[in-house]
PDB file of C-alpha atoms in Angstrom:
ATOM      1  CA  GLY A  25      64.874  82.198  58.586  1.00  0.00           C
ATOM      2  CA  GLY A  26      61.472  83.428  59.379  1.00  0.00           C
ATOM      3  CA  VAL A  27      61.727  83.819  63.168  1.00  0.00           C
ATOM      4  CA  THR A  28      62.286  86.784  65.625  1.00  0.00           C
ATOM      5  CA  VAL A  29      63.898  85.884  68.890  1.00  0.00           C
ATOM      6  CA  ASN A  30      64.095  88.110  72.039  1.00  0.00           C
ATOM      7  CA  TYR A  31      66.509  86.641  74.721  1.00  0.00           C
ATOM      8  CA  PRO A  32      68.141  87.762  77.946  1.00  0.00           C
ATOM      9  CA  SER A  33      71.519  89.443  77.970  1.00  0.00           C
ATOM     10  CA  ASN A  34      73.197  86.451  79.371  1.00  0.00           C
ATOM     11  CA  TRP A  35      72.341  84.290  76.383  1.00  0.00           C
ATOM     12  CA  VAL A  36      74.202  84.552  73.169  1.00  0.00           C
ATOM     13  CA  LEU A  37      74.304  83.316  69.559  1.00  0.00           C
ATOM     14  CA  SER A  38      75.922  79.899  69.331  1.00  0.00           C
ATOM     15  CA  GLN A  39      76.959  77.299  66.762  1.00  0.00           C
ATOM     16  CA  ALA A  40      74.039  75.144  65.646  1.00  0.00           C
ATOM     17  CA  THR A  41      74.535  71.453  65.614  1.00  0.00           C
ATOM     18  CA  SER A  42      71.727  70.515  63.012  1.00  0.00           C
ATOM     19  CA  ASN A  43      71.545  71.167  59.315  1.00  0.00           C
ATOM     20  CA  ASN A  44      68.059  72.227  59.533  1.00  0.00           C
ATOM     21  CA  SER A  45      68.790  75.028  62.113  1.00  0.00           C
ATOM     22  CA  ILE A  46      67.690  78.697  61.545  1.00  0.00           C
ATOM     23  CA  ILE A  47      69.258  79.973  64.727  1.00  0.00           C
ATOM     24  CA  ALA A  48      70.818  78.614  67.946  1.00  0.00           C
ATOM     25  CA  ILE A  49      71.169  80.605  71.210  1.00  0.00           C
ATOM     26  CA  SER A  50      72.807  79.452  74.393  1.00  0.00           C
ATOM     27  CA  LYS A  51      73.465  80.560  77.949  1.00  0.00           C
ATOM     28  CA  GLU A  52      76.664  82.498  77.788  1.00  0.00           C
ATOM     29  CA  SER A  53      78.363  80.494  80.653  1.00  0.00           C
ATOM     30  CA  ALA A  54      77.541  77.193  79.038  1.00  0.00           C
ATOM     31  CA  VAL A  55      79.201  77.800  75.604  1.00  0.00           C
ATOM     32  CA  ASP A  56      82.144  75.479  75.048  1.00  0.00           C
ATOM     33  CA  ASN A  57      85.414  76.298  72.960  1.00  0.00           C
ATOM     34  CA  LEU A  58      83.653  75.118  69.652  1.00  0.00           C
ATOM     35  CA  GLU A  59      80.954  77.840  70.398  1.00  0.00           C
ATOM     36  CA  ILE A  60      78.404  75.050  71.046  1.00  0.00           C
ATOM     37  CA  GLY A  61      76.038  75.707  73.879  1.00  0.00           C
ATOM     38  CA  GLN A  62      75.512  72.935  76.359  1.00  0.00           C
ATOM     39  CA  VAL A  63      72.459  74.782  77.614  1.00  0.00           C
ATOM     40  CA  ASN A  64      70.786  76.077  74.456  1.00  0.00           C
ATOM     41  CA  ILE A  65      67.595  76.811  72.321  1.00  0.00           C
ATOM     42  CA  ASN A  66      67.759  75.696  68.723  1.00  0.00           C
ATOM     43  CA  VAL A  67      65.196  76.701  66.154  1.00  0.00           C
ATOM     44  CA  GLU A  68      64.848  74.408  63.172  1.00  0.00           C
ATOM     45  CA  LYS A  69      62.612  74.460  60.140  1.00  0.00           C
ATOM     46  CA  LYS A  70      61.607  71.420  58.060  1.00  0.00           C
ATOM     47  CA  GLY A  71      59.466  70.959  54.953  1.00  0.00           C
ATOM     48  CA  PHE A  72      56.810  68.306  55.234  1.00  0.00           C
ATOM     49  CA  SER A  73      53.710  66.932  53.247  1.00  0.00           C
ATOM     50  CA  GLY A  74      50.624  65.380  54.673  1.00  0.00           C
ATOM     51  CA  ASP A  75      49.293  65.603  58.206  1.00  0.00           C
ATOM     52  CA  PHE A  76      51.399  67.887  60.523  1.00  0.00           C
ATOM     53  CA  ASN A  77      50.610  65.609  63.680  1.00  0.00           C
ATOM     54  CA  SER A  78      51.600  62.507  61.882  1.00  0.00           C
ATOM     55  CA  PHE A  79      54.897  64.111  60.610  1.00  0.00           C
ATOM     56  CA  VAL A  80      55.844  65.098  64.083  1.00  0.00           C
ATOM     57  CA  ASN A  81      54.535  61.938  65.871  1.00  0.00           C
ATOM     58  CA  LYS A  82      56.628  59.806  63.330  1.00  0.00           C
ATOM     59  CA  SER A  83      59.817  61.710  64.213  1.00  0.00           C
ATOM     60  CA  TYR A  84      59.496  60.633  67.870  1.00  0.00           C
ATOM     61  CA  THR A  85      58.277  57.080  66.958  1.00  0.00           C
ATOM     62  CA  ASN A  86      61.668  56.629  65.081  1.00  0.00           C
ATOM     63  CA  ILE A  87      63.861  58.068  67.969  1.00  0.00           C
ATOM     64  CA  GLN A  88      62.061  55.956  70.598  1.00  0.00           C
ATOM     65  CA  ALA A  89      63.661  52.871  68.901  1.00  0.00           C
ATOM     66  CA  ASP A  90      66.983  54.219  70.001  1.00  0.00           C
ATOM     67  CA  LYS A  91      67.811  53.083  73.505  1.00  0.00           C
ATOM     68  CA  ALA A  92      69.704  56.571  73.935  1.00  0.00           C
ATOM     69  CA  PHE A  93      66.215  58.328  73.945  1.00  0.00           C
ATOM     70  CA  ASN A  94      63.502  58.261  76.521  1.00  0.00           C
ATOM     71  CA  LEU A  95      60.262  60.047  75.933  1.00  0.00           C
ATOM     72  CA  VAL A  96      59.139  61.768  79.120  1.00  0.00           C
ATOM     73  CA  SER A  97      55.740  63.338  77.918  1.00  0.00           C
ATOM     74  CA  SER A  98      53.937  64.588  74.739  1.00  0.00           C
ATOM     75  CA  GLY A  99      50.819  66.398  73.964  1.00  0.00           C
ATOM     76  CA  GLU A 100      49.128  69.669  72.706  1.00  0.00           C
ATOM     77  CA  VAL A 101      49.828  72.854  74.465  1.00  0.00           C
ATOM     78  CA  ALA A 102      49.006  76.553  73.838  1.00  0.00           C
ATOM     79  CA  ILE A 103      51.805  79.148  73.441  1.00  0.00           C
ATOM     80  CA  ASN A 104      50.660  82.742  73.101  1.00  0.00           C
ATOM     81  CA  ASP A 105      47.366  81.645  71.692  1.00  0.00           C
ATOM     82  CA  ASP A 106      49.062  79.326  69.155  1.00  0.00           C
ATOM     83  CA  LYS A 107      48.735  75.602  69.175  1.00  0.00           C
ATOM     84  CA  ALA A 108      52.030  73.582  69.453  1.00  0.00           C
ATOM     85  CA  LEU A 109      52.872  70.039  69.914  1.00  0.00           C
ATOM     86  CA  GLN A 110      55.266  69.578  72.933  1.00  0.00           C
ATOM     87  CA  TYR A 111      57.666  66.661  73.536  1.00  0.00           C
ATOM     88  CA  ILE A 112      59.870  66.333  76.640  1.00  0.00           C
ATOM     89  CA  TYR A 113      62.565  63.724  76.441  1.00  0.00           C
ATOM     90  CA  THR A 114      65.997  62.579  77.476  1.00  0.00           C
ATOM     91  CA  SER A 115      68.874  61.602  75.420  1.00  0.00           C
ATOM     92  CA  SER A 116      72.482  60.425  76.123  1.00  0.00           C
ATOM     93  CA  SER A 117      75.299  61.520  73.795  1.00  0.00           C
ATOM     94  CA  ASN A 118      78.299  59.520  72.657  1.00  0.00           C
ATOM     95  CA  SER A 119      80.206  61.383  75.354  1.00  0.00           C
ATOM     96  CA  GLY A 120      77.798  59.955  78.045  1.00  0.00           C
ATOM     97  CA  VAL A 121      76.107  63.289  78.847  1.00  0.00           C
ATOM     98  CA  LEU A 122      72.536  62.854  79.727  1.00  0.00           C
ATOM     99  CA  LYS A 123      70.497  65.769  78.402  1.00  0.00           C
ATOM    100  CA  GLN A 124      66.750  66.637  78.757  1.00  0.00           C
ATOM    101  CA  HIS A 125      64.928  68.289  75.941  1.00  0.00           C
ATOM    102  CA  LYS A 126      61.763  70.270  75.456  1.00  0.00           C
ATOM    103  CA  ALA A 127      60.587  70.614  71.870  1.00  0.00           C
ATOM    104  CA  LEU A 128      57.712  72.807  70.656  1.00  0.00           C
ATOM    105  CA  TRP A 129      56.524  72.190  67.265  1.00  0.00           C
ATOM    106  CA  PHE A 130      54.449  74.600  65.145  1.00  0.00           C
ATOM    107  CA  GLU A 131      52.944  74.255  61.709  1.00  0.00           C
ATOM    108  CA  ARG A 132      53.124  77.108  59.182  1.00  0.00           C
ATOM    109  CA  GLY A 133      51.878  75.983  55.684  1.00  0.00           C
ATOM    110  CA  ASN A 134      53.863  72.985  54.580  1.00  0.00           C
ATOM    111  CA  GLU A 135      56.843  74.062  57.092  1.00  0.00           C
ATOM    112  CA  ALA A 136      57.376  72.522  60.560  1.00  0.00           C
ATOM    113  CA  TYR A 137      59.053  74.709  62.969  1.00  0.00           C
ATOM    114  CA  VAL A 138      60.664  73.196  66.070  1.00  0.00           C
ATOM    115  CA  ILE A 139      61.962  75.251  69.072  1.00  0.00           C
ATOM    116  CA  MET A 140      63.993  72.983  71.236  1.00  0.00           C
ATOM    117  CA  TYR A 141      65.482  73.762  74.633  1.00  0.00           C
ATOM    118  CA  SER A 142      68.244  71.321  75.619  1.00  0.00           C
ATOM    119  CA  ALA A 143      70.451  71.063  78.856  1.00  0.00           C
ATOM    120  CA  PRO A 144      72.275  68.584  80.814  1.00  0.00           C
ATOM    121  CA  VAL A 145      69.669  66.897  83.205  1.00  0.00           C
ATOM    122  CA  ASP A 146      71.388  68.472  86.117  1.00  0.00           C
ATOM    123  CA  LYS A 147      71.114  72.005  84.648  1.00  0.00           C
ATOM    124  CA  TYR A 148      67.703  71.577  82.937  1.00  0.00           C
ATOM    125  CA  GLU A 149      65.305  72.785  85.865  1.00  0.00           C
ATOM    126  CA  ALA A 150      67.616  75.671  86.916  1.00  0.00           C
ATOM    127  CA  ASN A 151      67.599  77.126  83.415  1.00  0.00           C
ATOM    128  CA  LEU A 152      63.936  76.205  82.461  1.00  0.00           C
ATOM    129  CA  PRO A 153      62.353  79.594  83.580  1.00  0.00           C
ATOM    130  CA  ALA A 154      64.686  81.430  81.147  1.00  0.00           C
ATOM    131  CA  ALA A 155      64.177  78.976  78.424  1.00  0.00           C
ATOM    132  CA  ASP A 156      60.379  79.030  78.747  1.00  0.00           C
ATOM    133  CA  TYR A 157      60.556  82.869  78.635  1.00  0.00           C
ATOM    134  CA  ILE A 158      62.634  82.691  75.359  1.00  0.00           C
ATOM    135  CA  MET A 159      60.426  79.995  73.806  1.00  0.00           C
ATOM    136  CA  GLY A 160      57.321  82.034  74.599  1.00  0.00           C
ATOM    137  CA  HIS A 161      58.843  85.045  72.928  1.00  0.00           C
ATOM    138  CA  ILE A 162      59.977  83.574  69.712  1.00  0.00           C
ATOM    139  CA  LYS A 163      57.835  84.845  66.879  1.00  0.00           C
ATOM    140  CA  ILE A 164      57.469  82.686  63.734  1.00  0.00           C
ATOM    141  CA  ASN A 165      56.916  85.289  61.025  1.00  0.00           C
TER     142      ASN A 165
END
């Protein structure tokens, strides 16, 4: 899928929930019986045309119209000398679980890569250091 991922031994490959996923990894103790991680990092790749920032911003403009989503922050960040767009937001699922997400978007030609960390709100901060480590060590080839 064009990425190399290094992750701690207490994280494992898991089932992705998006059709655009390249790879999904989850904290081993948070994987359910369907092999879906409740604390996870998902890497997706999407083709786009036009301006990268406009493409990414439009994605979040669309989800903000849904009352289940709440944008916490957004902006440009540097990850290992690479520019990324970062979005942090919360969402509630049909099952009523409130999750927090941290998405990092990278541009490679006409491909947009998003690395997204997701966790239930009560587990987000505790797992953020491991997620930041993993997100900082994913290499887009």
